[in-house]
């Protein structure tokens, strides 16, 4: 068993670096990219988003393509990856699509002070893990590995991205840039302030660029595990 899952962070940003509007869900990407993301989802064991993304976007986080779901089922996997979220406040609605859509397992990592509350509210629809006084993404990753998660996809939002990146837990970054500006500093940016391992003195490695209609996909290798994963895939 690996100490932590291979971790792929996938995100779509505006030209000016935002991932969401201050008021509502913002659709930045296009159909070709949504389909690419669906294929990436289908290749993962679990998908993680922050609680604010669950509240604001109400995402389903399932594999949309029937062919991909069938292919997973044929390999003895659930049709869609396990869904994972993190919360301190536990203010999550059990009727949200995150919990109600798809037969796959849902896991909520909750900080200790509200873990009992989270169990009361979500215990019917999810496995609630008391993650200690503060949910640390490294400990969470180790716990996911122990639950058999070998490949994790992190899908937002900015607060969660920041922690995975500053903790150096991301092996691969897939960043799509959409041809729009948001222009509102109250909107959510790709990341918040932090000490990132990549900076002018240590640049990230760009491994691929793809044009998908009007968006561009930038693929970065952020750890040596990226190359190992490519060899494992026969690439
Ligand atoms: N463009 C894209 O690809 C994309 C993808 C996903 C999301 N988004 C956008 O991103 C925005 C949301 O991003 P965000 O940065 O505001 O929120 P977020 O990262 O989705 O979630 C933040 C929340 O997660 C919980 N959390 C995070 N770290 C935690 C920790 N260490 N311990 C315990 N709980 C923790 C807290 O939940 P509680 O408040 O419940 O305690 C926190 O408020 C939305 O606008 C959404 O539309 C965009």
Coordinates of C-alpha atoms and ligand atoms in Angstrom, one line a residue:
X1 CA 0.0 0.0 0.0
X2 CA 1.2 3.5 -0.8
X3 CA 1.6 6.0 2.0
X4 CA -0.8 8.3 0.2
X5 CA -2.8 8.1 -3.1
X6 CA -1.4 9.3 -6.4
X7 CA -3.1 12.8 -6.3
X8 CA -4.2 14.7 -9.3
X9 CA -5.6 18.2 -8.9
X10 CA -8.0 19.3 -11.7
X11 CA -9.4 22.8 -12.0
X12 CA -10.7 25.3 -14.6
X13 CA -9.7 28.9 -14.1
X14 CA -10.6 32.2 -15.8
X15 CA -7.8 34.1 -17.6
X16 CA -7.6 36.2 -14.4
X17 CA -7.2 33.2 -12.2
X18 CA -10.6 32.8 -10.6
X19 CA -12.5 29.6 -10.2
X20 CA -15.9 30.8 -9.0
X21 CA -18.0 33.9 -8.8
X22 CA -18.8 35.5 -5.5
X23 CA -22.5 35.0 -5.9
X24 CA -23.2 31.7 -7.7
X25 CA -21.8 28.7 -9.5
X26 CA -19.6 29.8 -12.5
X27 CA -19.4 27.5 -15.6
X28 CA -16.0 28.2 -17.0
X29 CA -15.2 25.1 -19.1
X30 CA -16.6 23.7 -22.4
X31 CA -18.2 20.4 -23.3
X32 CA -14.9 18.9 -24.7
X33 CA -13.2 19.6 -21.4
X34 CA -16.1 18.4 -19.3
X35 CA -15.8 15.1 -21.2
X36 CA -12.1 15.0 -20.6
X37 CA -12.7 15.6 -16.9
X38 CA -15.2 12.8 -16.9
X39 CA -12.6 10.4 -18.3
X40 CA -10.2 11.5 -15.6
X41 CA -12.9 10.9 -12.9
X42 CA -13.5 7.4 -14.3
X43 CA -9.8 6.7 -13.8
X44 CA -9.8 7.6 -10.1
X45 CA -10.8 5.8 -6.9
X46 CA -12.0 8.9 -5.1
X47 CA -12.9 12.5 -5.8
X48 CA -12.4 15.2 -3.0
X49 CA -14.0 18.6 -2.8
X50 CA -14.3 21.1 0.0
X51 CA -17.6 21.6 1.9
X52 CA -18.1 25.1 0.4
X53 CA -18.0 23.6 -3.1
X54 CA -20.7 21.1 -2.0
X55 CA -22.8 24.0 -0.7
X56 CA -22.2 26.5 -3.6
X57 CA -22.0 24.2 -6.7
X58 CA -24.1 21.2 -5.4
X59 CA -22.0 18.9 -7.7
X60 CA -23.0 15.4 -8.5
X61 CA -19.4 14.2 -8.9
X62 CA -20.3 11.0 -10.8
X63 CA -19.0 9.5 -14.0
X64 CA -21.4 10.8 -16.6
X65 CA -20.6 8.5 -19.6
X66 CA -22.5 5.2 -19.5
X67 CA -19.6 3.5 -21.4
X68 CA -17.1 4.6 -18.8
X69 CA -19.4 3.5 -15.9
X70 CA -19.9 0.1 -17.6
X71 CA -16.1 -0.2 -18.1
X72 CA -15.6 0.5 -14.4
X73 CA -18.3 -2.0 -13.4
X74 CA -16.6 -4.6 -15.7
X75 CA -13.4 -4.1 -13.7
X76 CA -15.3 -4.8 -10.5
X77 CA -15.3 -1.1 -9.4
X78 CA -18.2 1.1 -8.4
X79 CA -19.7 3.0 -11.3
X80 CA -18.3 6.2 -10.0
X81 CA -15.4 7.0 -7.6
X82 CA -15.9 7.4 -3.8
X83 CA -16.8 11.0 -2.9
X84 CA -14.9 12.7 -0.1
X85 CA -15.4 16.1 1.5
X86 CA -13.9 18.0 4.5
X87 CA -15.6 20.3 7.0
X88 CA -15.1 22.0 10.3
X89 CA -18.6 23.4 10.7
X90 CA -20.5 20.3 9.5
X91 CA -23.1 22.5 7.9
X92 CA -23.9 20.1 5.1
X93 CA -27.3 19.1 3.8
X94 CA -27.8 15.3 3.5
X95 CA -30.1 16.0 0.5
X96 CA -27.3 17.7 -1.5
X97 CA -26.4 15.9 -4.7
X98 CA -23.0 15.0 -3.3
X99 CA -24.8 12.6 -0.9
X100 CA -27.9 11.7 -2.8
X101 CA -26.7 11.0 -6.3
X102 CA -24.8 7.8 -7.1
X103 CA -24.5 4.5 -5.2
X104 CA -20.9 5.0 -4.4
X105 CA -19.6 5.5 -0.8
X106 CA -19.4 9.1 0.6
X107 CA -16.8 10.0 3.3
X108 CA -16.9 13.2 5.3
X109 CA -13.7 14.2 7.3
X110 CA -14.9 16.4 10.1
X111 CA -12.9 18.2 12.7
X112 CA -13.5 16.8 16.2
X113 CA -15.6 19.6 17.7
X114 CA -18.5 19.1 15.2
X115 CA -17.9 15.4 14.4
X116 CA -20.9 14.2 16.6
X117 CA -23.1 16.8 15.0
X118 CA -21.9 15.7 11.5
X119 CA -22.8 12.1 12.4
X120 CA -26.2 13.1 13.5
X121 CA -26.8 15.0 10.3
X122 CA -25.0 12.9 7.7
X123 CA -24.6 9.4 9.3
X124 CA -27.3 7.9 7.2
X125 CA -25.8 9.0 3.9
X126 CA -22.0 9.0 4.6
X127 CA -19.2 7.6 6.6
X128 CA -18.2 10.4 9.0
X129 CA -14.6 10.4 10.1
X130 CA -13.5 12.3 13.2
X131 CA -10.3 13.8 11.8
X132 CA -9.0 15.5 15.0
X133 CA -8.9 19.1 16.0
X134 CA -7.9 20.2 12.5
X135 CA -8.3 18.2 9.3
X136 CA -4.8 17.8 8.0
X137 CA -4.7 16.9 4.3
X138 CA -1.6 14.7 4.8
X139 CA -3.3 12.6 7.5
X140 CA -6.5 12.5 5.4
X141 CA -4.5 11.2 2.4
X142 CA -2.9 8.5 4.5
X143 CA -6.3 7.5 5.8
X144 CA -7.7 7.3 2.3
X145 CA -4.7 5.1 1.2
X146 CA -5.6 2.8 4.2
X147 CA -9.1 2.6 2.8
X148 CA -7.8 1.4 -0.5
X149 CA -7.7 4.7 -2.4
X150 CA -4.8 4.5 -4.9
X151 CA -5.7 7.4 -7.1
X152 CA -7.3 10.6 -5.8
X153 CA -8.7 13.5 -7.8
X154 CA -9.0 16.8 -6.0
X155 CA -11.7 19.0 -7.6
X156 CA -11.8 22.2 -5.6
X157 CA -12.3 24.7 -4.3
X158 CA -9.5 27.2 -3.6
X159 CA -9.2 26.5 0.1
X160 CA -8.7 22.8 -0.5
X161 CA -6.3 23.3 -3.5
X162 CA -4.2 25.6 -1.3
X163 CA -3.8 23.0 1.4
X164 CA -3.0 20.1 -0.9
X165 CA -0.5 22.2 -2.9
X166 CA 1.3 23.9 0.1
X167 CA 1.5 20.4 1.8
X168 CA 3.2 19.1 -1.4
X169 CA 0.6 16.4 -1.8
X170 CA -0.2 16.9 -5.4
X171 CA 1.6 14.7 -8.0
X172 CA -0.1 16.2 -11.1
X173 CA -1.9 19.4 -11.8
X174 CA -4.4 19.6 -14.7
X175 CA -5.3 23.3 -15.1
X176 CA -7.7 24.4 -17.8
X177 CA -7.8 28.1 -18.7
X178 CA -11.1 29.4 -20.0
X179 CA -11.3 32.5 -22.2
X180 CA -13.2 34.7 -19.7
X181 CA -12.4 37.3 -17.1
X182 CA -14.2 37.4 -13.7
X183 CA -12.7 40.7 -12.5
X184 CA -14.1 40.5 -9.0
X185 CA -11.7 40.3 -6.1
X186 CA -14.5 38.9 -3.9
X187 CA -14.7 35.8 -6.2
X188 CA -12.8 32.6 -5.4
X189 CA -9.3 32.3 -6.8
X190 CA -7.6 29.0 -7.8
X191 CA -5.6 29.2 -4.6
X192 CA -5.4 31.4 -1.5
X193 CA -2.2 32.8 0.1
X194 CA 0.4 30.2 1.1
X195 CA 3.9 29.0 0.8
X196 CA 3.9 26.9 -2.4
X197 CA 6.8 24.5 -3.2
X198 CA 6.9 26.0 -6.8
X199 CA 8.2 29.5 -7.2
X200 CA 10.6 31.5 -9.3
X201 CA 13.5 29.5 -7.8
X202 CA 11.8 26.1 -8.3
X203 CA 9.6 26.1 -11.3
X204 CA 6.9 23.4 -11.9
X205 CA 7.4 21.1 -14.8
X206 CA 5.0 21.7 -17.7
X207 CA 4.6 18.3 -19.4
X208 CA 1.7 18.9 -21.9
X209 CA -0.4 21.6 -23.5
X210 CA -3.7 20.8 -25.3
X211 CA -6.2 23.1 -27.0
X212 CA -9.7 21.9 -26.5
X213 CA -12.0 24.2 -28.4
X214 CA -11.7 27.6 -26.7
X215 CA -10.0 26.4 -23.6
X216 CA -6.4 25.3 -23.0
X217 CA -5.3 22.4 -20.8
X218 CA -2.0 22.8 -19.0
X219 CA -0.6 19.6 -17.4
X220 CA 2.1 19.9 -14.8
X221 CA 4.1 17.1 -13.1
X222 CA 4.5 18.2 -9.5
X223 CA 6.3 15.1 -8.2
X224 CA 8.5 12.2 -9.4
X225 CA 5.4 10.0 -9.1
X226 CA 4.0 11.6 -12.2
X227 CA 6.7 9.9 -14.4
X228 CA 6.2 6.6 -12.5
X229 CA 2.4 6.8 -13.2
X230 CA 3.1 7.4 -16.9
X231 CA 5.4 4.4 -17.1
X232 CA 2.7 2.3 -15.3
X233 CA 0.2 3.5 -18.0
X234 CA 2.5 2.4 -20.7
X235 CA 2.9 6.1 -21.8
Ligands
LIG1 N1 -13.6 26.1 -11.5 C1 -13.5 25.0 -10.9 O1 -12.9 24.0 -11.4 C2 -14.0 24.8 -9.5 C3 -14.1 23.6 -8.9 C4 -14.6 23.5 -7.6 C5 -15.1 24.6 -6.9 N2 -15.0 25.8 -7.6 C6 -15.5 27.0 -6.9 O2 -14.8 27.2 -5.7 C7 -15.5 27.9 -4.7 C8 -15.4 27.2 -3.4 O3 -14.1 27.3 -3.0 P1 -13.7 27.7 -1.5 O4 -12.2 27.9 -1.5 O5 -14.6 28.8 -1.0 O6 -14.1 26.5 -0.7 P2 -13.7 24.9 -0.7 O7 -12.3 24.7 -0.8 O8 -14.6 24.2 -1.7 O9 -14.3 24.5 0.7 C9 -13.8 25.1 1.9 C10 -14.5 24.5 3.0 O10 -14.0 23.2 3.2 C11 -13.8 22.9 4.6 N3 -12.4 22.8 4.9 C12 -11.4 23.1 4.1 N4 -10.2 22.8 4.7 C13 -10.5 22.2 5.8 C14 -9.8 21.7 6.9 N5 -8.4 21.6 6.9 N6 -10.4 21.2 8.0 C15 -11.8 21.2 8.0 N7 -12.5 21.7 7.0 C16 -11.9 22.2 6.0 C17 -14.4 24.1 5.3 O11 -15.8 23.7 5.4 P3 -16.8 24.3 6.5 O12 -17.1 25.7 6.1 O13 -18.1 23.4 6.3 O14 -16.2 24.1 7.8 C18 -14.2 25.2 4.4 O15 -15.1 26.3 4.6 C19 -17.0 27.9 -5.3 O16 -17.2 29.2 -5.8 C20 -16.9 26.9 -6.4 O17 -17.9 27.2 -7.4 C21 -14.6 25.9 -8.8

